[in-house]
Amino acid sequence: MNSARLVALSITSILVVGCASHGNADDHVTGLENQVCLQPDVPADFRRQTSGDFTAQNLADLGPNPEQRLKQLAAAGMRDGHFAYWKQTVGSPPFEPPLDVICQALAFDSESHAAAFVQAIRPRPDDLATTALTWLPDGSRTVTEEPTTLSPTARAFAIRAEDSQTSVEISAVVFPDGRFVRTVYIGGNGRPASVVDAVEIQLHISERLQ
């Protein structure tokens, strides 16, 4: 199963729930959809595949103990979420495997809760799987925290996951900005991407929102 298929499965699990009701319509008035990457924020050879809304319940369902994770997300002040999935286009073969990008924004009930949520992330597979939409195989998984110069409050992770059919390497940068937490995941099946690539997309988003 390739990375695109894994992404589709994760996204389908969100959309089937109905892209759920929003905690507060004001989150969208203030531009929750604009917090994820748009075409100017990604390289020109990337095309958006899908996007949508999700809730804390959707994220909790990605982990091994949904009920407990839902309580944790509620206590953390999470209100709503939105994502956009992008895929790199390729030309004529031979070519390197295309990269995938998932940009995600979470809305919280306060700036302090958003900042605390980022600081509380542990560099463990289960934490990352229920913090953001990821395309991770079900086999062996490792997470390593990486340095980043994006911001003193930002955090970066290198994620590796594999099973008998797929080997995925993903770089992720998580950044609190006011009541929002933005996450950029970039990587693919058999082709790593660096934290620098994710930081560049984060910088483009930040510049656009200024």
Coordinates of C-alpha atoms in Angstrom, one line a residue:
M1 CA 0.0 0.0 0.0
N2 CA 1.6 3.3 -1.0
S3 CA 1.5 6.6 1.0
A4 CA -1.3 8.1 -1.1
R5 CA -3.5 5.2 -0.2
L6 CA -2.6 5.6 3.5
V7 CA -3.5 9.3 3.4
A8 CA -6.8 8.5 1.7
L9 CA -7.7 6.0 4.4
S10 CA -6.9 8.5 7.2
I11 CA -8.9 11.3 5.5
T12 CA -11.8 9.0 4.7
S13 CA -12.0 8.1 8.4
I14 CA -12.5 11.8 9.1
L15 CA -14.9 12.6 6.3
V16 CA -17.2 9.6 7.0
V17 CA -17.9 11.1 10.4
G18 CA -19.5 13.9 8.5
C19 CA -16.9 16.6 9.0
A20 CA -18.7 17.0 12.2
S21 CA -20.4 20.0 13.8
H22 CA -18.2 22.9 14.7
G23 CA -17.6 23.9 18.3
N24 CA -18.2 27.5 17.4
A25 CA -18.9 29.2 14.1
D26 CA -16.6 32.1 15.1
D27 CA -13.6 29.8 14.5
H28 CA -14.4 29.8 10.8
V29 CA -15.2 33.5 10.7
T30 CA -11.7 34.1 12.0
G31 CA -10.3 32.0 9.2
L32 CA -9.6 28.5 10.4
E33 CA -9.5 27.4 6.7
N34 CA -6.9 30.1 6.1
Q35 CA -4.6 28.6 8.8
V36 CA -3.8 25.6 6.6
C37 CA -1.6 25.8 3.5
L38 CA -3.0 27.3 0.4
Q39 CA -1.5 27.2 -3.1
P40 CA 0.9 30.1 -2.5
D41 CA 2.3 28.3 0.6
V42 CA 3.5 25.1 -1.1
P43 CA 5.9 24.5 -4.0
A44 CA 4.4 25.1 -7.4
D45 CA 4.5 21.4 -8.3
F46 CA 2.0 20.5 -5.5
R47 CA -1.7 20.1 -6.1
R48 CA -4.4 20.0 -3.4
Q49 CA -6.2 16.6 -3.2
T50 CA -8.8 17.3 -0.6
S51 CA -9.6 19.3 2.6
G52 CA -12.1 19.3 5.3
D53 CA -13.1 19.9 8.9
F54 CA -12.7 17.5 11.9
T55 CA -13.3 17.4 15.6
A56 CA -11.5 16.2 18.7
Q57 CA -13.5 12.9 18.5
N58 CA -12.1 12.3 15.0
L59 CA -8.5 12.7 16.3
A60 CA -9.2 10.6 19.4
D61 CA -10.5 7.8 17.2
L62 CA -7.1 7.5 15.6
G63 CA -5.5 6.3 18.8
P64 CA -5.7 3.1 20.9
N65 CA -7.9 4.6 23.6
P66 CA -10.3 7.0 22.0
E67 CA -12.4 7.7 25.2
Q68 CA -9.3 8.7 27.2
R69 CA -7.8 10.7 24.4
L70 CA -11.1 12.6 23.9
K71 CA -11.1 13.6 27.5
Q72 CA -7.5 14.8 27.2
L73 CA -8.3 16.9 24.1
A74 CA -11.3 18.4 25.8
A75 CA -9.3 19.3 28.9
A76 CA -6.7 20.9 26.5
G77 CA -9.3 23.2 25.2
M78 CA -9.5 22.0 21.6
R79 CA -12.5 23.3 19.8
D80 CA -12.3 22.5 16.1
G81 CA -9.9 21.5 13.3
H82 CA -9.4 21.8 9.5
F83 CA -6.9 20.1 7.2
A84 CA -5.7 20.2 3.6
Y85 CA -3.9 17.4 1.8
W86 CA -1.5 18.2 -1.1
K87 CA 0.5 15.9 -3.4
Q88 CA 3.5 16.5 -5.5
T89 CA 3.0 16.1 -9.3
V90 CA 5.6 14.1 -11.3
G91 CA 6.6 14.2 -14.9
S92 CA 7.7 11.4 -17.2
P93 CA 9.6 8.4 -15.6
P94 CA 12.1 7.9 -14.2
F95 CA 11.2 10.1 -11.3
E96 CA 11.5 10.2 -7.5
P97 CA 8.5 9.1 -5.5
P98 CA 6.2 12.2 -5.0
L99 CA 6.0 13.9 -1.6
D100 CA 2.8 14.4 0.3
V101 CA 1.9 17.3 2.5
I102 CA -0.8 17.6 5.2
C103 CA -1.4 21.0 6.7
Q104 CA -3.6 21.0 9.8
A105 CA -5.0 23.8 12.0
L106 CA -6.5 23.2 15.4
A107 CA -8.6 26.0 17.1
F108 CA -8.4 26.2 21.0
D109 CA -10.4 28.2 23.5
S110 CA -7.4 30.3 24.5
E111 CA -3.9 31.2 23.5
S112 CA -2.5 29.7 26.6
H113 CA -4.2 26.4 25.9
A114 CA -2.9 26.4 22.3
A115 CA 0.7 26.9 23.6
A116 CA 0.3 24.3 26.3
F117 CA -0.9 21.8 23.8
V118 CA 2.2 22.1 21.7
Q119 CA 4.5 21.9 24.7
A120 CA 2.7 18.8 26.0
I121 CA 3.3 16.7 22.9
R122 CA 5.5 13.7 23.6
P123 CA 7.8 12.4 20.9
R124 CA 5.9 9.1 20.8
P125 CA 4.0 7.5 17.9
D126 CA 0.7 7.3 19.8
D127 CA 0.9 11.0 20.7
L128 CA 1.6 12.1 17.1
A129 CA -1.1 9.8 15.7
T130 CA -3.7 11.4 17.9
T131 CA -2.4 15.0 17.6
A132 CA -2.6 15.3 13.8
L133 CA -3.7 13.5 10.7
T134 CA -0.8 11.4 9.6
W135 CA -0.3 8.7 7.0
L136 CA 1.5 6.0 9.2
P137 CA 1.6 2.3 8.5
D138 CA 0.6 0.1 11.3
G139 CA 4.0 -1.6 11.8
S140 CA 7.1 -0.4 13.5
R141 CA 7.1 3.4 14.3
T142 CA 9.7 5.7 15.7
V143 CA 9.6 9.4 16.5
T144 CA 12.6 11.7 17.1
E145 CA 12.4 15.3 18.2
E146 CA 14.4 17.6 15.9
P147 CA 15.8 21.1 16.4
T148 CA 14.0 24.0 14.6
T149 CA 14.7 27.7 14.3
L150 CA 11.1 28.6 13.3
S151 CA 10.2 29.9 16.8
P152 CA 11.1 29.2 20.4
T153 CA 7.5 27.8 20.8
A154 CA 7.6 25.5 17.7
R155 CA 8.5 21.9 17.8
A156 CA 9.7 19.5 15.1
F157 CA 9.7 15.7 14.7
A158 CA 11.0 13.1 12.4
I159 CA 8.7 10.2 12.1
R160 CA 9.5 6.8 10.6
A161 CA 7.0 4.0 10.1
E162 CA 7.1 0.8 8.1
D163 CA 5.3 -2.5 7.6
S164 CA 5.8 -5.3 5.1
Q165 CA 4.7 -3.1 2.2
T166 CA 5.5 0.5 3.0
S167 CA 8.3 2.6 4.5
V168 CA 7.4 6.2 5.3
E169 CA 9.5 9.0 6.5
I170 CA 7.8 12.2 7.6
S171 CA 9.0 15.5 9.0
A172 CA 6.5 17.5 11.1
V173 CA 6.6 21.1 12.5
V174 CA 4.0 22.1 15.1
F175 CA 3.6 25.8 15.8
P176 CA 1.2 27.7 18.1
D177 CA 0.0 31.0 16.8
G178 CA -2.6 32.7 19.1
R179 CA -5.6 30.4 19.6
F180 CA -4.4 28.2 16.7
V181 CA -1.9 25.3 16.4
R182 CA -0.6 24.7 12.9
T183 CA 1.0 21.5 11.9
V184 CA 2.8 20.8 8.6
Y185 CA 3.6 17.2 7.7
I186 CA 5.8 16.4 4.7
G187 CA 7.2 13.1 3.5
G188 CA 6.3 10.1 1.5
N189 CA 6.7 6.4 0.7
G190 CA 10.4 5.7 0.2
R191 CA 11.4 9.4 0.1
P192 CA 12.3 11.5 3.1
A193 CA 11.8 15.2 3.5
S194 CA 13.6 17.4 6.0
V195 CA 12.3 19.6 8.8
V196 CA 13.5 22.5 6.7
D197 CA 10.9 21.7 4.1
A198 CA 8.1 21.8 6.7
V199 CA 9.5 25.0 8.2
E200 CA 9.5 26.7 4.8
I201 CA 5.7 26.0 4.4
Q202 CA 5.1 27.2 7.9
L203 CA 6.9 30.4 7.2
H204 CA 4.8 31.0 4.0
I205 CA 1.6 30.5 6.0
S206 CA 2.8 32.9 8.7
E207 CA 3.8 35.6 6.2
R208 CA 0.4 35.3 4.4
L209 CA -1.5 35.7 7.7
Q210 CA 0.4 38.8 8.8

